[in-house]
Amino acid sequence: GKVLNTVCVPIFGMIHKWVFEGVLDDPYGEFFVRAAPWLVQLRKRAHAAGGGLLALSGHEVGSTGSSAAQDLWRDGYTLHAPQLPAFISDSL
């Protein structure tokens, strides 16, 4: 119990930051979610411009007619299967 809880704290922190803040804080490439290269560049430009990502991406994302936010979630991230924790299903 105590060891598992301690081990899960970092992974749950990464999941929380990614889902609720849209931030992948993974300097060592240990997280099972990867940002698409175009999204990484878009985030850098948004940060440099001092604006929000969705405002900057409005014309660059959304070519399929869906909202920019939906495109970011659907096309901006992929799962890295070898690093999926056992408690997360492959069908995610």
XYZ file of C-alpha atoms in Angstrom:
92
model
C 0.000 0.000 0.000
C 2.448 2.666 1.155
C 5.119 1.837 -1.441
C 2.579 1.704 -4.302
C 1.125 5.035 -3.197
C 4.594 6.601 -3.146
C 5.453 5.217 -6.580
C 2.159 6.428 -8.111
C 2.453 10.036 -6.919
C 4.686 11.178 -9.830
C 2.597 9.459 -12.525
C -0.665 10.836 -11.153
C 0.931 14.276 -10.965
C 1.916 14.054 -14.638
C -1.578 12.867 -15.614
C -3.192 15.681 -13.627
C -0.979 18.345 -15.193
C -1.568 16.985 -18.692
C -5.349 16.607 -18.406
C -6.179 19.750 -16.425
C -3.462 22.155 -17.582
C -2.500 20.722 -20.973
C 1.115 20.581 -19.859
C 3.418 17.648 -20.480
C 6.169 18.104 -17.930
C 8.384 15.174 -18.879
C 12.021 16.260 -19.218
C 13.287 12.643 -19.150
C 10.756 11.070 -21.547
C 9.276 8.818 -18.876
C 5.585 9.646 -19.361
C 3.396 7.439 -21.562
C 1.938 10.420 -23.454
C 3.881 12.186 -26.176
C 3.116 15.574 -27.730
C 3.223 15.778 -31.513
C 6.218 17.775 -32.778
C 3.934 20.418 -34.321
C 2.269 20.912 -30.929
C 5.614 21.330 -29.169
C 6.554 24.054 -31.685
C 3.134 25.687 -31.384
C 3.456 25.797 -27.596
C 6.902 27.397 -27.880
C 5.535 30.081 -30.200
C 2.524 30.701 -27.950
C 4.783 31.022 -24.923
C 7.141 33.381 -26.778
C 4.172 35.491 -27.909
C 2.872 35.635 -24.345
C -0.535 34.342 -25.384
C -2.644 31.266 -24.927
C -2.173 28.221 -27.097
C -5.754 28.086 -28.378
C -5.721 31.733 -29.436
C -2.507 31.198 -31.386
C -3.612 27.885 -32.850
C -7.044 28.955 -34.046
C -6.055 29.158 -37.700
C -3.428 26.441 -37.656
C -5.499 23.740 -35.975
C -9.055 22.889 -36.836
C -8.766 22.061 -40.502
C -11.303 19.251 -40.112
C -14.055 21.618 -39.039
C -13.942 20.703 -35.355
C -12.877 23.098 -32.654
C -9.218 23.839 -32.059
C -9.438 22.328 -28.570
C -10.745 19.017 -29.937
C -8.000 18.942 -32.557
C -5.352 19.537 -29.902
C -6.556 16.557 -27.855
C -7.141 14.239 -30.811
C -4.141 15.077 -32.994
C -1.676 16.669 -30.603
C -0.964 13.709 -28.359
C -0.137 10.040 -28.808
C 0.300 7.196 -26.339
C 3.696 5.569 -26.085
C 2.546 1.972 -25.548
C 5.776 0.563 -24.049
C 5.458 3.031 -21.172
C 1.748 2.552 -20.435
C 1.291 1.645 -16.758
C -0.386 -1.714 -16.111
C -3.428 -0.003 -14.586
C -4.185 1.842 -17.861
C -5.753 -0.214 -20.641
C -4.267 -0.386 -24.155
C -7.689 0.536 -25.530
C -7.375 4.023 -24.047
